PDB file of C-alpha atoms in Angstrom:
ATOM      1  CA  MET A   1    -172.279-119.845 -67.830  1.00  0.00           C
ATOM      2  CA  VAL A   2    -169.561-117.291 -68.446  1.00  0.00           C
ATOM      3  CA  ARG A   3    -166.556-118.425 -70.438  1.00  0.00           C
ATOM      4  CA  TYR A   4    -163.372-117.702 -68.575  1.00  0.00           C
ATOM      5  CA  ASP A   5    -161.752-115.801 -71.436  1.00  0.00           C
ATOM      6  CA  TYR A   6    -164.209-112.912 -70.892  1.00  0.00           C
ATOM      7  CA  ILE A   7    -163.221-112.428 -67.241  1.00  0.00           C
ATOM      8  CA  ARG A   8    -160.581-109.930 -66.133  1.00  0.00           C
ATOM      9  CA  SER A   9    -157.421-111.570 -64.856  1.00  0.00           C
ATOM     10  CA  MET A  10    -153.960-110.509 -63.757  1.00  0.00           C
ATOM     11  CA  THR A  11    -152.333-113.517 -65.397  1.00  0.00           C
ATOM     12  CA  PRO A  12    -152.162-114.786 -68.970  1.00  0.00           C
ATOM     13  CA  ASP A  13    -154.382-117.568 -70.242  1.00  0.00           C
ATOM     14  CA  TRP A  14    -153.868-121.033 -68.859  1.00  0.00           C
ATOM     15  CA  ASP A  15    -153.756-124.352 -70.617  1.00  0.00           C
ATOM     16  CA  PHE A  16    -154.503-127.004 -68.015  1.00  0.00           C
ATOM     17  CA  ASN A  17    -155.108-129.783 -70.579  1.00  0.00           C
ATOM     18  CA  GLU A  18    -151.843-131.657 -70.098  1.00  0.00           C
ATOM     19  CA  PHE A  19    -152.052-131.421 -66.321  1.00  0.00           C
ATOM     20  CA  VAL A  20    -155.729-132.471 -66.159  1.00  0.00           C
ATOM     21  CA  SER A  21    -155.091-135.410 -68.482  1.00  0.00           C
ATOM     22  CA  MET A  22    -152.730-136.839 -65.835  1.00  0.00           C
ATOM     23  CA  LEU A  23    -155.207-136.483 -62.958  1.00  0.00           C
ATOM     24  CA  PRO A  24    -157.610-139.194 -61.779  1.00  0.00           C
ATOM     25  CA  LYS A  25    -161.234-139.283 -62.977  1.00  0.00           C
ATOM     26  CA  GLU A  26    -162.491-137.436 -59.885  1.00  0.00           C
ATOM     27  CA  GLY A  27    -161.100-135.338 -57.079  1.00  0.00           C
ATOM     28  CA  ASN A  28    -161.017-131.998 -55.322  1.00  0.00           C
ATOM     29  CA  LEU A  29    -159.012-128.889 -56.127  1.00  0.00           C
ATOM     30  CA  LEU A  30    -158.366-125.985 -53.747  1.00  0.00           C
ATOM     31  CA  GLU A  31    -157.737-122.593 -55.307  1.00  0.00           C
ATOM     32  CA  ILE A  32    -156.368-119.840 -53.104  1.00  0.00           C
ATOM     33  CA  GLY A  33    -156.872-116.299 -54.354  1.00  0.00           C
ATOM     34  CA  SER A  34    -159.586-116.489 -57.002  1.00  0.00           C
ATOM     35  CA  PHE A  35    -159.979-112.786 -57.842  1.00  0.00           C
ATOM     36  CA  LEU A  36    -162.927-112.928 -60.292  1.00  0.00           C
ATOM     37  CA  GLY A  37    -162.980-116.674 -60.948  1.00  0.00           C
ATOM     38  CA  ARG A  38    -161.236-116.906 -64.299  1.00  0.00           C
ATOM     39  CA  SER A  39    -158.821-119.680 -63.363  1.00  0.00           C
ATOM     40  CA  ALA A  40    -161.515-121.617 -61.459  1.00  0.00           C
ATOM     41  CA  ILE A  41    -163.715-121.594 -64.554  1.00  0.00           C
ATOM     42  CA  CYS A  42    -160.758-122.563 -66.732  1.00  0.00           C
ATOM     43  CA  TRP A  43    -160.181-125.554 -64.434  1.00  0.00           C
ATOM     44  CA  ALA A  44    -163.897-126.429 -64.572  1.00  0.00           C
ATOM     45  CA  GLU A  45    -164.018-126.229 -68.383  1.00  0.00           C
ATOM     46  CA  THR A  46    -160.866-128.319 -68.695  1.00  0.00           C
ATOM     47  CA  PHE A  47    -162.152-130.990 -66.296  1.00  0.00           C
ATOM     48  CA  GLU A  48    -165.438-131.041 -68.213  1.00  0.00           C
ATOM     49  CA  SER A  49    -163.687-131.417 -71.573  1.00  0.00           C
ATOM     50  CA  HIS A  50    -161.748-134.413 -70.175  1.00  0.00           C
ATOM     51  CA  ASN A  51    -164.936-135.970 -68.725  1.00  0.00           C
ATOM     52  CA  LYS A  52    -163.551-135.683 -65.202  1.00  0.00           C
ATOM     53  CA  ASP A  53    -165.636-135.084 -62.101  1.00  0.00           C
ATOM     54  CA  TRP A  54    -163.695-132.621 -59.972  1.00  0.00           C
ATOM     55  CA  ASN A  55    -164.896-130.173 -57.325  1.00  0.00           C
ATOM     56  CA  ILE A  56    -163.160-126.810 -57.146  1.00  0.00           C
ATOM     57  CA  HIS A  57    -163.248-124.948 -53.836  1.00  0.00           C
ATOM     58  CA  THR A  58    -162.000-121.377 -53.882  1.00  0.00           C
ATOM     59  CA  VAL A  59    -160.866-119.248 -50.961  1.00  0.00           C
ATOM     60  CA  ASP A  60    -160.436-115.512 -51.309  1.00  0.00           C
ATOM     61  CA  MET A  61    -160.720-112.491 -49.052  1.00  0.00           C
ATOM     62  CA  PHE A  62    -162.819-110.703 -51.718  1.00  0.00           C
ATOM     63  CA  ARG A  63    -161.746-107.331 -50.326  1.00  0.00           C
ATOM     64  CA  GLY A  64    -161.651-105.533 -53.643  1.00  0.00           C
ATOM     65  CA  ILE A  65    -158.624-103.824 -55.112  1.00  0.00           C
ATOM     66  CA  GLU A  66    -157.695-100.202 -54.902  1.00  0.00           C
ATOM     67  CA  VAL A  67    -154.606 -98.825 -56.565  1.00  0.00           C
ATOM     68  CA  LYS A  68    -152.249 -96.765 -54.504  1.00  0.00           C
ATOM     69  CA  LYS A  69    -149.587 -94.687 -56.186  1.00  0.00           C
ATOM     70  CA  THR A  70    -146.268 -96.501 -56.316  1.00  0.00           C
ATOM     71  CA  LEU A  71    -142.894 -95.584 -57.718  1.00  0.00           C
ATOM     72  CA  ASP A  72    -143.570 -97.716 -60.777  1.00  0.00           C
ATOM     73  CA  ASP A  73    -145.767 -95.892 -63.331  1.00  0.00           C
ATOM     74  CA  GLU A  74    -146.124 -99.019 -65.489  1.00  0.00           C
ATOM     75  CA  MET A  75    -147.395-101.044 -62.538  1.00  0.00           C
ATOM     76  CA  ASP A  76    -149.838 -98.257 -61.597  1.00  0.00           C
ATOM     77  CA  TRP A  77    -151.143 -98.167 -65.179  1.00  0.00           C
ATOM     78  CA  TYR A  78    -151.473-101.973 -65.274  1.00  0.00           C
ATOM     79  CA  MET A  79    -153.220-102.265 -61.896  1.00  0.00           C
ATOM     80  CA  LYS A  80    -155.831 -99.573 -62.643  1.00  0.00           C
ATOM     81  CA  ASN A  81    -157.538-102.160 -64.879  1.00  0.00           C
ATOM     82  CA  PHE A  82    -158.313-104.251 -61.791  1.00  0.00           C
ATOM     83  CA  VAL A  83    -159.753-101.632 -59.431  1.00  0.00           C
ATOM     84  CA  ILE A  84    -162.931-103.009 -57.886  1.00  0.00           C
ATOM     85  CA  SER A  85    -164.813-102.366 -54.648  1.00  0.00           C
ATOM     86  CA  GLU A  86    -165.252-105.064 -52.009  1.00  0.00           C
ATOM     87  CA  GLU A  87    -168.967-105.407 -52.799  1.00  0.00           C
ATOM     88  CA  GLU A  88    -168.409-105.544 -56.565  1.00  0.00           C
ATOM     89  CA  HIS A  89    -165.572-108.040 -56.134  1.00  0.00           C
ATOM     90  CA  LEU A  90    -167.665-110.768 -54.540  1.00  0.00           C
ATOM     91  CA  GLU A  91    -170.741-110.072 -56.680  1.00  0.00           C
ATOM     92  CA  GLU A  92    -168.781-110.226 -59.950  1.00  0.00           C
ATOM     93  CA  PHE A  93    -167.069-113.436 -58.823  1.00  0.00           C
ATOM     94  CA  LYS A  94    -170.431-115.049 -57.969  1.00  0.00           C
ATOM     95  CA  LYS A  95    -171.906-113.920 -61.299  1.00  0.00           C
ATOM     96  CA  ASN A  96    -168.932-115.392 -63.171  1.00  0.00           C
ATOM     97  CA  ILE A  97    -169.124-118.832 -61.536  1.00  0.00           C
ATOM     98  CA  ASP A  98    -172.922-119.028 -61.824  1.00  0.00           C
ATOM     99  CA  GLY A  99    -173.870-122.297 -63.504  1.00  0.00           C
ATOM    100  CA  TRP A 100    -170.737-124.145 -62.457  1.00  0.00           C
ATOM    101  CA  ASP A 101    -172.109-126.446 -59.769  1.00  0.00           C
ATOM    102  CA  ASN A 102    -168.675-127.895 -59.090  1.00  0.00           C
ATOM    103  CA  ILE A 103    -167.219-124.518 -58.025  1.00  0.00           C
ATOM    104  CA  THR A 104    -167.748-123.475 -54.417  1.00  0.00           C
ATOM    105  CA  TRP A 105    -166.316-120.455 -52.657  1.00  0.00           C
ATOM    106  CA  GLU A 106    -165.469-119.144 -49.251  1.00  0.00           C
ATOM    107  CA  LYS A 107    -164.828-115.580 -48.144  1.00  0.00           C
ATOM    108  CA  GLU A 108    -162.621-116.032 -45.188  1.00  0.00           C
ATOM    109  CA  LEU A 109    -159.755-113.881 -44.069  1.00  0.00           C
ATOM    110  CA  ALA A 110    -158.653-116.278 -41.334  1.00  0.00           C
ATOM    111  CA  ALA A 111    -158.911-119.367 -43.561  1.00  0.00           C
ATOM    112  CA  ALA A 112    -157.038-117.642 -46.380  1.00  0.00           C
ATOM    113  CA  ARG A 113    -154.240-116.651 -44.013  1.00  0.00           C
ATOM    114  CA  ILE A 114    -154.015-120.147 -42.525  1.00  0.00           C
ATOM    115  CA  ILE A 115    -153.935-121.762 -45.958  1.00  0.00           C
ATOM    116  CA  MET A 116    -151.301-119.301 -47.182  1.00  0.00           C
ATOM    117  CA  LEU A 117    -149.214-120.071 -44.088  1.00  0.00           C
ATOM    118  CA  LEU A 118    -149.611-123.813 -44.716  1.00  0.00           C
ATOM    119  CA  VAL A 119    -148.551-123.385 -48.352  1.00  0.00           C
ATOM    120  CA  PHE A 120    -145.539-121.354 -47.187  1.00  0.00           C
ATOM    121  CA  VAL A 121    -144.541-124.063 -44.682  1.00  0.00           C
ATOM    122  CA  LEU A 122    -144.923-126.791 -47.309  1.00  0.00           C
ATOM    123  CA  LEU A 123    -142.854-124.742 -49.737  1.00  0.00           C
ATOM    124  CA  ILE A 124    -140.097-124.346 -47.144  1.00  0.00           C
ATOM    125  CA  ILE A 125    -140.190-128.092 -46.410  1.00  0.00           C
ATOM    126  CA  PHE A 126    -140.016-128.819 -50.135  1.00  0.00           C
ATOM    127  CA  LEU A 127    -137.147-126.406 -50.730  1.00  0.00           C
ATOM    128  CA  PHE A 128    -135.237-127.336 -47.576  1.00  0.00           C
ATOM    129  CA  PRO A 129    -136.036-130.994 -46.796  1.00  0.00           C
ATOM    130  CA  ILE A 130    -135.350-132.204 -43.273  1.00  0.00           C
ATOM    131  CA  GLU A 131    -132.582-134.759 -43.200  1.00  0.00           C
ATOM    132  CA  GLN A 132    -133.828-138.185 -42.203  1.00  0.00           C
ATOM    133  CA  LYS A 133    -131.507-138.341 -39.178  1.00  0.00           C
ATOM    134  CA  TYR A 134    -133.529-135.505 -37.547  1.00  0.00           C
ATOM    135  CA  LEU A 135    -136.827-137.368 -37.877  1.00  0.00           C
ATOM    136  CA  TYR A 136    -136.020-140.046 -35.250  1.00  0.00           C
TER     137      TYR A 136
END
């Protein structure tokens, strides 16, 4: 199994210990946008260290990343570290999660879009709750 700290990621390291300690003994986690699997493996390692039995299902389009010139030279420099072809993207992800039986994945453009839309709707509902008088 690959440790997550050896996997390229666009975000800093995570510490899920406090969050996982508050979760029940078993459950399911949905991760949207897995890139190369670093956060999924971090979740898996943290669940394992807390003796919790959680399944992690990831959804990503696995389309690779190509850098297009922008007006921000720093962003262009940063993003060049993540250039990967579509074929390499999925293969590297699968190699990284190998050995983690509780991590499953799905390459699905339609599912990813639907889930992102659902998350957006839930975010809007959370940010702008419907007044109770409109629910009757």
